[in-house]
PDB file of C-alpha atoms in Angstrom:
ATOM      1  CA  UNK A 762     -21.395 -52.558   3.691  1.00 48.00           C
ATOM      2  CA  UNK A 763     -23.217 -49.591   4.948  1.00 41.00           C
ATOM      3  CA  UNK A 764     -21.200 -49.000   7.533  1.00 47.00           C
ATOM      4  CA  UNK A 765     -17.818 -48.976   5.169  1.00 41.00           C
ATOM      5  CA  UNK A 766     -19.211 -46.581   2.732  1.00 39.00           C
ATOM      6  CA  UNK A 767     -19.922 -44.213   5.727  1.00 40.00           C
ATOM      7  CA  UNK A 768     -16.499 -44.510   6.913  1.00 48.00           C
ATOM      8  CA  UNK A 769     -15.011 -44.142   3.639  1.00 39.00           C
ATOM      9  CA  UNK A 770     -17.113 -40.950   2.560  1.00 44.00           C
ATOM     10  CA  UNK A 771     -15.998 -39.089   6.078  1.00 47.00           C
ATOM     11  CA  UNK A 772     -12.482 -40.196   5.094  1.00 46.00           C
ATOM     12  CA  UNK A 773     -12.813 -38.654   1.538  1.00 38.00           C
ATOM     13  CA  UNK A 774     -14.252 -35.363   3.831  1.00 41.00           C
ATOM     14  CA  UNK A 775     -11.641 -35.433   6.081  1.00 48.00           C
ATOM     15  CA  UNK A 776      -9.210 -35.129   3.343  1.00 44.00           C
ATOM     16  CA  UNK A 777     -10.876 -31.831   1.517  1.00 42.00           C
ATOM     17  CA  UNK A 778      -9.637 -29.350   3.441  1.00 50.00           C
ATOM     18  CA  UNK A 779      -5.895 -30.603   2.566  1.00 49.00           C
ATOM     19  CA  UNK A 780      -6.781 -31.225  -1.074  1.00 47.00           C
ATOM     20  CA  UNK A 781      -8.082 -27.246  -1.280  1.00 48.00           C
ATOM     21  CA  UNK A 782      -5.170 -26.579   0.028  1.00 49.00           C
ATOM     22  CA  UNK A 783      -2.569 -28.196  -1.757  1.00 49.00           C
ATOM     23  CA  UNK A 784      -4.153 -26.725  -4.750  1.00 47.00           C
ATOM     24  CA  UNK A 785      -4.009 -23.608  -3.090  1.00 49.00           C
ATOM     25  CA  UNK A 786      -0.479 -23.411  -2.391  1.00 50.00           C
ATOM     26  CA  UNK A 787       0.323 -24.889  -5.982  1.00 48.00           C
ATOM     27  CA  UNK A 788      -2.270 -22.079  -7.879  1.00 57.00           C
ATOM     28  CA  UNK A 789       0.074 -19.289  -5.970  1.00 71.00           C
ATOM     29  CA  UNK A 790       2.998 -17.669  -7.417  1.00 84.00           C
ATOM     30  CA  UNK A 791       6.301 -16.623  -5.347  1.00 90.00           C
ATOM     31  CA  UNK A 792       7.327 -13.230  -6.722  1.00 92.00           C
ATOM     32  CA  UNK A 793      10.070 -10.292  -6.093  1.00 92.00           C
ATOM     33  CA  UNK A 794       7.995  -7.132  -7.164  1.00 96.00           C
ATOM     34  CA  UNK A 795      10.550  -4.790  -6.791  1.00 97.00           C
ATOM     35  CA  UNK A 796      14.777  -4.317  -6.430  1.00 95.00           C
ATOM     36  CA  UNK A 797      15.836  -4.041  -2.808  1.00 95.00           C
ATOM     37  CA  UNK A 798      17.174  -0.309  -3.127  1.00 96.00           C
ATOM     38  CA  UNK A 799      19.372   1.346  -0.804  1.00 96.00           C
ATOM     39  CA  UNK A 800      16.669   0.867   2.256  1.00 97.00           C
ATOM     40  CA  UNK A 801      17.227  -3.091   1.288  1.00 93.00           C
ATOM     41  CA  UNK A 802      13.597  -4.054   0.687  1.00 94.00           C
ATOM     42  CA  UNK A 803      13.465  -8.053  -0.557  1.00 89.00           C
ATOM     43  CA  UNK A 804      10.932  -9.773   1.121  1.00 93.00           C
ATOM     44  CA  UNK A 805       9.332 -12.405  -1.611  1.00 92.00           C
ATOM     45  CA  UNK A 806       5.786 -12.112  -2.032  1.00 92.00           C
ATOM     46  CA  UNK A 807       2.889 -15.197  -2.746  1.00 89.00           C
ATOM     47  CA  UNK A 808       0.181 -13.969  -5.585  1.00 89.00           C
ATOM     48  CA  UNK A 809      -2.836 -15.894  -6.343  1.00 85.00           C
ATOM     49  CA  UNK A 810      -4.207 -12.559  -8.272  1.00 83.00           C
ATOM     50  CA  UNK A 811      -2.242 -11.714 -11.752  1.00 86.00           C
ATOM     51  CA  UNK A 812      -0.542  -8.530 -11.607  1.00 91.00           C
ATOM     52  CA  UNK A 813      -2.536  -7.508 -15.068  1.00 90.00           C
ATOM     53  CA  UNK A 814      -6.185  -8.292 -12.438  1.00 86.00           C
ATOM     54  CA  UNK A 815      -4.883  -5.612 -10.169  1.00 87.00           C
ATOM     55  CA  UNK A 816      -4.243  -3.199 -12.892  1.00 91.00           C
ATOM     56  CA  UNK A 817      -7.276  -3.527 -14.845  1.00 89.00           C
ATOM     57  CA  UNK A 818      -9.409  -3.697 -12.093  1.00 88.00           C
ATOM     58  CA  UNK A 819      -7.620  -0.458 -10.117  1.00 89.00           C
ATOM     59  CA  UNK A 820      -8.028   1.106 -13.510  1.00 91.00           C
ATOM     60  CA  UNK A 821     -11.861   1.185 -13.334  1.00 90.00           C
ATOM     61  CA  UNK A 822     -12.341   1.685 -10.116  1.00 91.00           C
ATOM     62  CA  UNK A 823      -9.968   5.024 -10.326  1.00 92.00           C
ATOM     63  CA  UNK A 824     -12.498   6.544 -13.109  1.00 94.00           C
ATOM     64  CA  UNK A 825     -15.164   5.911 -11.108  1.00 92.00           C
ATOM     65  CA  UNK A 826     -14.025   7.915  -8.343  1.00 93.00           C
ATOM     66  CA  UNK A 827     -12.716  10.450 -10.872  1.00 97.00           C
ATOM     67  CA  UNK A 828     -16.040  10.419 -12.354  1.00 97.00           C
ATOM     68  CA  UNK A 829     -17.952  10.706  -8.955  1.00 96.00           C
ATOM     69  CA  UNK A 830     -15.924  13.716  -8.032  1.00 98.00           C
ATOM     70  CA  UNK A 831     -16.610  15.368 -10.864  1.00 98.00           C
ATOM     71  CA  UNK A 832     -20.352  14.866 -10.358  1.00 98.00           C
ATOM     72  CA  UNK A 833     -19.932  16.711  -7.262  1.00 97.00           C
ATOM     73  CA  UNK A 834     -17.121  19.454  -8.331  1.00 98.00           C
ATOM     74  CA  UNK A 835     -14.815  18.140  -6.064  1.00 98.00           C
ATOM     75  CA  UNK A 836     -11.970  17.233  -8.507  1.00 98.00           C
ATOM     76  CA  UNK A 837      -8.999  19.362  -8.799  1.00 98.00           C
ATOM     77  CA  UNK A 838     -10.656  22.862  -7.966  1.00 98.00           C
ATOM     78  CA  UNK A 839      -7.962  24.714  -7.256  1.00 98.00           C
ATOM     79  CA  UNK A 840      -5.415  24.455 -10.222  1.00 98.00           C
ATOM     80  CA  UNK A 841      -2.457  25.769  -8.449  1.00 98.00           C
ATOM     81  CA  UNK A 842      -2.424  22.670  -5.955  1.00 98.00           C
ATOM     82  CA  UNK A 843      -3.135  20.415  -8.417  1.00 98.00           C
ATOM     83  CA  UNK A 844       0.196  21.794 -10.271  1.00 98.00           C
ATOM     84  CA  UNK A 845       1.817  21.496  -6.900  1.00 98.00           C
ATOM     85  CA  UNK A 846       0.557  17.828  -6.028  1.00 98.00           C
ATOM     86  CA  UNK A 847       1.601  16.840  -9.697  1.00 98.00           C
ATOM     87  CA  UNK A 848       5.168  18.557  -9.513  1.00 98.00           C
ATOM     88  CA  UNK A 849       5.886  16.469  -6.911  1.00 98.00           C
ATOM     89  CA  UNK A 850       4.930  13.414  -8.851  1.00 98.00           C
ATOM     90  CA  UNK A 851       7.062  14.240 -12.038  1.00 98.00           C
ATOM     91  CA  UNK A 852       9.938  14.268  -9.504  1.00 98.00           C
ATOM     92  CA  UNK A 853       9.526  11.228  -7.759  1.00 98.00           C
ATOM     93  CA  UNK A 854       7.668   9.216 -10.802  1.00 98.00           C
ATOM     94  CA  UNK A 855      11.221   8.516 -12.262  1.00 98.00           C
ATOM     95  CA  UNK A 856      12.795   7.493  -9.078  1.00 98.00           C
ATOM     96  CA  UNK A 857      10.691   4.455  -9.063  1.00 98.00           C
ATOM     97  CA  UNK A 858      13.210   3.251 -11.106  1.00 98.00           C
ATOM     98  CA  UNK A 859      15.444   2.457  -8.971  1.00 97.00           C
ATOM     99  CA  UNK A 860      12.936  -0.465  -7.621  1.00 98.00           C
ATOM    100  CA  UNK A 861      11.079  -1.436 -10.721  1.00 97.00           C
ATOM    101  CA  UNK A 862      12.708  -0.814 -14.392  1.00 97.00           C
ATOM    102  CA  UNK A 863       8.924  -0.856 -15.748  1.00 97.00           C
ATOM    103  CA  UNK A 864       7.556   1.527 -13.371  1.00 98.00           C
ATOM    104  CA  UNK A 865       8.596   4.520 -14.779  1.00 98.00           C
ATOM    105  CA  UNK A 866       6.555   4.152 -18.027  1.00 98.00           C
ATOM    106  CA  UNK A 867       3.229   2.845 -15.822  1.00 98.00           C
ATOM    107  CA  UNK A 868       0.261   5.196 -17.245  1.00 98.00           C
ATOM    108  CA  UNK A 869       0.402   7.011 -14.255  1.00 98.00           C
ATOM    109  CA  UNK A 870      -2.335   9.449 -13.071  1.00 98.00           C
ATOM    110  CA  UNK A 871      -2.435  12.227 -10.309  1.00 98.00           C
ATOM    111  CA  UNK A 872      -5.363  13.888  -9.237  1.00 98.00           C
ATOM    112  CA  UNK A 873      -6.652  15.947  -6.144  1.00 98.00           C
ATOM    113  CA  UNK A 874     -10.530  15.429  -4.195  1.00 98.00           C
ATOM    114  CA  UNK A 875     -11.679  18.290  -2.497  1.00 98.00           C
ATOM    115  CA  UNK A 876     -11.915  16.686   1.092  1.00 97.00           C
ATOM    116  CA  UNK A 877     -11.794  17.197   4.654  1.00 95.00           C
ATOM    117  CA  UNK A 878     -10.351  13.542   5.136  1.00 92.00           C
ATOM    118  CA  UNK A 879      -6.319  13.482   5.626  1.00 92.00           C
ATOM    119  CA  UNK A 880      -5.719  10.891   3.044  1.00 91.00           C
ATOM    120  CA  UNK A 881      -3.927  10.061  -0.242  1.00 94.00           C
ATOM    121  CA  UNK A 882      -3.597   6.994  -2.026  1.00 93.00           C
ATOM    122  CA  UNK A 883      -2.210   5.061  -5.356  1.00 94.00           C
ATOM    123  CA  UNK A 884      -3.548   2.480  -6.709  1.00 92.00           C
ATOM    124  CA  UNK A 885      -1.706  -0.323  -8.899  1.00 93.00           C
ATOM    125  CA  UNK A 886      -0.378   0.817 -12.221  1.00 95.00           C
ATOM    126  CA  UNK A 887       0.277   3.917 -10.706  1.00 97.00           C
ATOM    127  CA  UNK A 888      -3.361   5.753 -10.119  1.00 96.00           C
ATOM    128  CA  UNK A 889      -2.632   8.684  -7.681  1.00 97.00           C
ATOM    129  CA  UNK A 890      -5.295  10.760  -5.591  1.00 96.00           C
ATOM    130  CA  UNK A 891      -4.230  13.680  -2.429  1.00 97.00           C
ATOM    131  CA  UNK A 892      -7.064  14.311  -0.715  1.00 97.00           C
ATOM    132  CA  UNK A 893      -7.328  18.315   0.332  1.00 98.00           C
ATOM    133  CA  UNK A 894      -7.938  17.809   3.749  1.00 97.00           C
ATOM    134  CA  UNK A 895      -4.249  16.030   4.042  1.00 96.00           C
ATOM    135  CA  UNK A 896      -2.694  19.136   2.254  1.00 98.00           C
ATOM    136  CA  UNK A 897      -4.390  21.825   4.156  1.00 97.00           C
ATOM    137  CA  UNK A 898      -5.234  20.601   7.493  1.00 96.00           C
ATOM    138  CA  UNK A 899      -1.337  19.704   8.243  1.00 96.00           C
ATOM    139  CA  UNK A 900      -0.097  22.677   6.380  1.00 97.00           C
ATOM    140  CA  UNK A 901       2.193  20.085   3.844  1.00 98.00           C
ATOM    141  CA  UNK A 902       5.149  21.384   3.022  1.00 98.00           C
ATOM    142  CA  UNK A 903       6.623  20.189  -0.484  1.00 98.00           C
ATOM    143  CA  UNK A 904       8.799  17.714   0.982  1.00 98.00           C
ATOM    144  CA  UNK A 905       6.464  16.159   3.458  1.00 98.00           C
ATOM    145  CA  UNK A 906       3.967  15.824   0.574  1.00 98.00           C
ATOM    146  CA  UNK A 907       6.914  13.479  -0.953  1.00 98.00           C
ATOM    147  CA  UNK A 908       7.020  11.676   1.697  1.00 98.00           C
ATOM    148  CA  UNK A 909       3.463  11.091   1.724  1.00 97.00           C
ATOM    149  CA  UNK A 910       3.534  10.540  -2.180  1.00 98.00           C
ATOM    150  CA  UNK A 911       6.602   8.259  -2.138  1.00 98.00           C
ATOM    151  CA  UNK A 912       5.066   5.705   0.661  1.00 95.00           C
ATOM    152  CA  UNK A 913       1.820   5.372  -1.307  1.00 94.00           C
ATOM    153  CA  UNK A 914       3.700   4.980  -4.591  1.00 97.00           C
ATOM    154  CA  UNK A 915       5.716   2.019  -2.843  1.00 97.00           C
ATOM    155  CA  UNK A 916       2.606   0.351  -1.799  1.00 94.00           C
ATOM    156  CA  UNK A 917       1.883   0.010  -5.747  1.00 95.00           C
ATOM    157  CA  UNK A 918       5.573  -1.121  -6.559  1.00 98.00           C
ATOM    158  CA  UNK A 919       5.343  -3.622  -4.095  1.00 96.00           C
ATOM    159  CA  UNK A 920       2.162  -4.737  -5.081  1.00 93.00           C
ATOM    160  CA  UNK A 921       0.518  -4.498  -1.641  1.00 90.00           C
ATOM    161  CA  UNK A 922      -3.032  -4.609  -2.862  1.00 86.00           C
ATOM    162  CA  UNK A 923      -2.383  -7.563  -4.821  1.00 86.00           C
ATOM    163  CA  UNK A 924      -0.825  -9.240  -1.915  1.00 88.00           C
ATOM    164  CA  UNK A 925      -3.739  -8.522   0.256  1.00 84.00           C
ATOM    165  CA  UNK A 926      -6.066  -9.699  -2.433  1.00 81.00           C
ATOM    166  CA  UNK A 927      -4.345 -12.856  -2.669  1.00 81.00           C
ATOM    167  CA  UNK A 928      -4.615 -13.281   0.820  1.00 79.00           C
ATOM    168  CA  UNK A 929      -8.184 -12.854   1.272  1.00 75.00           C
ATOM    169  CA  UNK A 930      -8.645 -15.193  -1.440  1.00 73.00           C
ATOM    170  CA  UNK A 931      -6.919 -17.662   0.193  1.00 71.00           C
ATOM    171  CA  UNK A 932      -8.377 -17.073   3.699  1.00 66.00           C
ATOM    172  CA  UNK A 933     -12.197 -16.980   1.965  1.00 62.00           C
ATOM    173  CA  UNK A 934     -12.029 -20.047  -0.064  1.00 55.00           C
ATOM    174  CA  UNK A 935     -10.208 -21.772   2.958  1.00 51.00           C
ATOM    175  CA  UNK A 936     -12.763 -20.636   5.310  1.00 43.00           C
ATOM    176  CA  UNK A 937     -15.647 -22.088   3.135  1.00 49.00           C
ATOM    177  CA  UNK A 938     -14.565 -25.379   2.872  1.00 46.00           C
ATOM    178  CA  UNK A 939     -13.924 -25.621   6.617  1.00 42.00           C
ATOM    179  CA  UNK A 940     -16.775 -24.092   7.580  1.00 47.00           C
ATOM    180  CA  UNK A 941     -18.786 -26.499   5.206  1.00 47.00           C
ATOM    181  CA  UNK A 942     -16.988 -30.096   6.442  1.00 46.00           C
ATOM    182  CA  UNK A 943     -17.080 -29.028   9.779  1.00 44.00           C
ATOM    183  CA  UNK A 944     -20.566 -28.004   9.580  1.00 48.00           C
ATOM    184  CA  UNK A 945     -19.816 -24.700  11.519  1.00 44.00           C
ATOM    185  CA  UNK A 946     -22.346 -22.651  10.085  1.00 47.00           C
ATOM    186  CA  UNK A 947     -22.696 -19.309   9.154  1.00 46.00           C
ATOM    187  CA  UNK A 948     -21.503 -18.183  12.732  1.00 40.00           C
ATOM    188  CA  UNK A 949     -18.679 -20.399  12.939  1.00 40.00           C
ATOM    189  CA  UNK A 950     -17.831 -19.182   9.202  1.00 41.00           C
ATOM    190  CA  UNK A 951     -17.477 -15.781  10.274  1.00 43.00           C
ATOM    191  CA  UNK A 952     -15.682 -16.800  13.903  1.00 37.00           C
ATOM    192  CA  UNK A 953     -12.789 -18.443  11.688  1.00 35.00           C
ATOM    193  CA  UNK A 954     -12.629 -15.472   9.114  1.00 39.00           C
ATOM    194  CA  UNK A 955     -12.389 -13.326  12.539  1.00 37.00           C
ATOM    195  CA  UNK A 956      -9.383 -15.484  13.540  1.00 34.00           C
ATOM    196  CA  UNK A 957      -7.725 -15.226  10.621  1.00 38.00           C
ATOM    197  CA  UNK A 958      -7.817 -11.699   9.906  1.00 39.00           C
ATOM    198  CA  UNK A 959      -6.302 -10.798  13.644  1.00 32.00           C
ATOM    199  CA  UNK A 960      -3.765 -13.694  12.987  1.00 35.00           C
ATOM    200  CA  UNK A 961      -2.664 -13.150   9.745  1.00 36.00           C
ATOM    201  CA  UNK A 962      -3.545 -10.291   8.229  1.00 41.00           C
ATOM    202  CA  UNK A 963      -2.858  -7.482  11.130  1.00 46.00           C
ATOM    203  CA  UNK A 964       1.072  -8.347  10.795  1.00 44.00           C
ATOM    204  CA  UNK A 965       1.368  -8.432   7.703  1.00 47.00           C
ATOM    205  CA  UNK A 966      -0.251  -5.083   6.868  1.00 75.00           C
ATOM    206  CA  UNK A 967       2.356  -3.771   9.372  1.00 84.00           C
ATOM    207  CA  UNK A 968       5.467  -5.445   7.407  1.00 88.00           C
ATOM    208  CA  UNK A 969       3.089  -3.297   4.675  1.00 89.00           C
ATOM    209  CA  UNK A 970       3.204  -0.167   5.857  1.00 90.00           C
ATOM    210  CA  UNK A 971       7.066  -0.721   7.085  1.00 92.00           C
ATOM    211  CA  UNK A 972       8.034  -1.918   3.394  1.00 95.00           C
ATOM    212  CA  UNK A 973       6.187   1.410   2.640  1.00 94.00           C
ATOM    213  CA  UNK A 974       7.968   3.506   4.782  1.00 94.00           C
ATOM    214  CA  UNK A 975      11.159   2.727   3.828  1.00 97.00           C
ATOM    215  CA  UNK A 976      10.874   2.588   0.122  1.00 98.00           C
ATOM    216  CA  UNK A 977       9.340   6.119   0.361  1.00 98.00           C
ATOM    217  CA  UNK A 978      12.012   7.980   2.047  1.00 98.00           C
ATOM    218  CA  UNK A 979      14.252   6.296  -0.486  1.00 98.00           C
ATOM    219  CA  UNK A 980      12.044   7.750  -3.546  1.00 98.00           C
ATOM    220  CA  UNK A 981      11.805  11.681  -2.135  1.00 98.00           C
ATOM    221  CA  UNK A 982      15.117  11.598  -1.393  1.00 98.00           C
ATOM    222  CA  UNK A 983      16.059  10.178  -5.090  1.00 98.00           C
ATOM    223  CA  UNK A 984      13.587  12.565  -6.553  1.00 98.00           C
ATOM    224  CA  UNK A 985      15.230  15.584  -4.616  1.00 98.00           C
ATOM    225  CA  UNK A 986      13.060  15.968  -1.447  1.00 98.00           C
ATOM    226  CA  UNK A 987      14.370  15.990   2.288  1.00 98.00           C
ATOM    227  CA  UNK A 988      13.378  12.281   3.340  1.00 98.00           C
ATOM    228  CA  UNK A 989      13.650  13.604   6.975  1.00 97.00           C
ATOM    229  CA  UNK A 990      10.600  15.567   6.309  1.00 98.00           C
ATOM    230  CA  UNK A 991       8.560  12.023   6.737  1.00 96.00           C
ATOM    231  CA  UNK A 992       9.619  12.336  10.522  1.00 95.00           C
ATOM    232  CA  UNK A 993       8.076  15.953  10.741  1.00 94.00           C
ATOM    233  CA  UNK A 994       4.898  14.355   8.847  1.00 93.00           C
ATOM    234  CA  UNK A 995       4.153  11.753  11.159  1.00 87.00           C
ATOM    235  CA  UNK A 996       4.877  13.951  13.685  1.00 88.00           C
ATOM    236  CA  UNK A 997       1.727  16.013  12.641  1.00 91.00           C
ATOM    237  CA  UNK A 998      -0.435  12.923  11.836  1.00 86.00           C
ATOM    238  CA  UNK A 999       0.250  11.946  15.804  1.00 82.00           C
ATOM    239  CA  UNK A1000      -1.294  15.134  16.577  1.00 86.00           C
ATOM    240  CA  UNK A1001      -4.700  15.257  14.424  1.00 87.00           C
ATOM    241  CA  UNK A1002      -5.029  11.476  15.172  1.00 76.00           C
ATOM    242  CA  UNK A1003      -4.410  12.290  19.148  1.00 76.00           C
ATOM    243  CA  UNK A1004      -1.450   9.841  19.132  1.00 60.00           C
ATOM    244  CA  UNK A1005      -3.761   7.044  17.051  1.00 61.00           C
ATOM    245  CA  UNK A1006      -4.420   3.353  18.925  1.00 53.00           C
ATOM    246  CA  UNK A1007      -1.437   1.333  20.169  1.00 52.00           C
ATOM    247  CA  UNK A1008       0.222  -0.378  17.674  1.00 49.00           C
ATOM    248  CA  UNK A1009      -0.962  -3.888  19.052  1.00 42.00           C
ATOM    249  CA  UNK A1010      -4.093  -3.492  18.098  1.00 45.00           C
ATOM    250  CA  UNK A1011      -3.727  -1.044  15.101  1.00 56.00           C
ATOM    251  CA  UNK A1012      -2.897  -2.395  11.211  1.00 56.00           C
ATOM    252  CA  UNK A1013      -0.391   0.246  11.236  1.00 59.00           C
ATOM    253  CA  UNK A1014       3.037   0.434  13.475  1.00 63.00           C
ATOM    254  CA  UNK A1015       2.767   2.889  16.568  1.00 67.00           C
ATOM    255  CA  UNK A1016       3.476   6.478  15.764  1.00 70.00           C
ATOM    256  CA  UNK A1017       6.828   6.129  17.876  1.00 77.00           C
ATOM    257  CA  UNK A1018       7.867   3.070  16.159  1.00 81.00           C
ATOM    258  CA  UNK A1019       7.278   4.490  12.981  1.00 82.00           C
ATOM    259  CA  UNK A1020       9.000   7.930  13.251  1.00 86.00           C
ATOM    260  CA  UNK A1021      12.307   5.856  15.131  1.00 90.00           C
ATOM    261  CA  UNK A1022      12.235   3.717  11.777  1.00 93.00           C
ATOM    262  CA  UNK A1023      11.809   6.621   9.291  1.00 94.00           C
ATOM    263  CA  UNK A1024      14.501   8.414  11.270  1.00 96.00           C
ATOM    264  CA  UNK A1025      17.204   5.698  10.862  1.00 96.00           C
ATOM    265  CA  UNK A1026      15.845   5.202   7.094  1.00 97.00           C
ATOM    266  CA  UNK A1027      16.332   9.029   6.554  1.00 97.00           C
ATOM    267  CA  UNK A1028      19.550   8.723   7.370  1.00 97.00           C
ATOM    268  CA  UNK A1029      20.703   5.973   5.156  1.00 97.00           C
ATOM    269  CA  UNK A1030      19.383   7.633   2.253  1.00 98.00           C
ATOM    270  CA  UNK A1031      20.781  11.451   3.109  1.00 98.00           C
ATOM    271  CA  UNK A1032      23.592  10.761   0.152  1.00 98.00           C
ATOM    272  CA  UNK A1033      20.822   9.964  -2.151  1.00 98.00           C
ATOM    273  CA  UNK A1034      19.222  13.581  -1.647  1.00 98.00           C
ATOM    274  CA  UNK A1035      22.712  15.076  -1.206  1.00 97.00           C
ATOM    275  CA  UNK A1036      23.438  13.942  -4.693  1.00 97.00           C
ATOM    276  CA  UNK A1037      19.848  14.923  -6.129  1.00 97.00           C
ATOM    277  CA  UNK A1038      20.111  18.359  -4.613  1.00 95.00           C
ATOM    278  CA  UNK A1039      23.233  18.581  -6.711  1.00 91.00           C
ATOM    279  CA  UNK A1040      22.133  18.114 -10.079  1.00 67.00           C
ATOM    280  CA  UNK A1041      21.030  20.659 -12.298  1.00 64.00           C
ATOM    281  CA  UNK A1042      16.898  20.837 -12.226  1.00 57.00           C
ATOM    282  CA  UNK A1043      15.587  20.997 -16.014  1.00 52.00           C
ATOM    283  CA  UNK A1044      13.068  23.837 -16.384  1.00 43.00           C
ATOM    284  CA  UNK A1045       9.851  23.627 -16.014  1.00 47.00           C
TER     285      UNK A1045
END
């Protein structure tokens, strides 16, 4: 009798990892974020994280920074940039559009740091922050800060962060209930988390940063920026980076592959900007 119950019990074991599954897959949610555009973005996306989470929580967080910054005078010193940074974003704000009919009216928010890192970033719902080290250390011109602001605004229409989030939730609570049936420990928790992440995660924050790419020429060009200008950008973030790791072992695509994608991308959208350029600009 002894023996059966044993048995049975490492049968009912055996079968937790495909229960937490299942119930995995089913909690997920297939989802289009955005339109496809001219650049023909459609890849469906799996969320375990509700769209309102992201926003909320990206929210907070984007005080808090705001809030540290300020604690440290390091938010928008210098008022001219910060009217620079934030003309760029009243251009390319309605463009968005074009990829999501609710984006236009996200509470968005644009703000400049005061450092020497070359970064910039929006969060989801449409929280925007140029770092001054990105603006003066390459010497931005207007357009190649829209191509900067136009990739980072299509990582928050396409709901990257989410996407990621959703992922690491499901590679976390997958990794737990291995690790505790098979009894790997702490070290053979982290080994499978390790696995994962190269396996998994690496390509699909390329795909990311592709998506990205692509939806942000489409966006400067749309708002009335030269989307060719992303080539001469990446051009200059080869250089400070000294040409950046190879691509097979970076989270990002190589700096060749990137600037032969944005170049054929450029292209495609040249009669959006050809037509922007046309219009009368309201004044300012």
């Amino acid at each position: 009798m002894m023996k059966m119950l044993v048995a049975l019990g490492r049968r009912v074991v055996g079968l937790l990892p495909l229960a937490v599954l299942a119930a995995l897959v089913t909690g997920c949610q297939t989802v289009q974020t955005t339109q496809g555009g001219v650049v023909g973005v459609e890849r469906e996306q799996r969320m375990m994280v509700s769209a309102n989470e992201m926003v909320s929580a990206s929210a907070q967080s984007y005080q808090k920074i705001l809030q540290e910054a300020r604690q440290k005078n390091a938010l928008n010193r210098d008022p001219a940039q910060v009217e620079r940074v934030r003309n760029v974003a009243r251009r390319l704000i309605p463009a968005t559009g074009a990829f999501r009919p609710d984006a236009p009216a996200w509470k968005w928010e644009v703000n400049v740091l005061s450092s020497n890192e070359l970064n910039a970033w929006c969060m989801a719902g449409g929280k925007i922050a140029f770092y001054t080290g990105i603006i003066d250390r390459l010497q931005l011109t207007d357009d190649e800060i829209a191509a900067i602001m136009g990739h980072e605004i299509a990582h928050a229409l396409r709901e990257h962060a989410r996407e990621r989030a959703s992922q690491t939730m499901m590679t976390n609570i997958g990794v737990s209930v291995l690790g505790a049936v098979l009894g790997a420990g702490q070290m053979g928790t982290d080994l499978i988390g390790t696995v994962a992440k190269v396996s998994f995660q690496l390509p699909n924050s390329r795909e990311h940063e592709t998506e990205a790419d692509r939806m942000g020429v489409e966006l400067a060009a749309r708002g009335g920026y030269d989307p060719r200008a992303a080539i001469s950008l990446w051009k200059k973030m080869a250089k400070a980076s000294n040409g950046g790791p190879p691509q097979w072992l970076s989270t990002h695509p190589s700096n060749e592959t990137r600037q032969g994608d944005l170049a054929q991308y450029a292209s495609r959208v040249m009669p959006l900007y050809e037509q922007a350029t046309q219009r009368p600009r309201a004044v300012k």
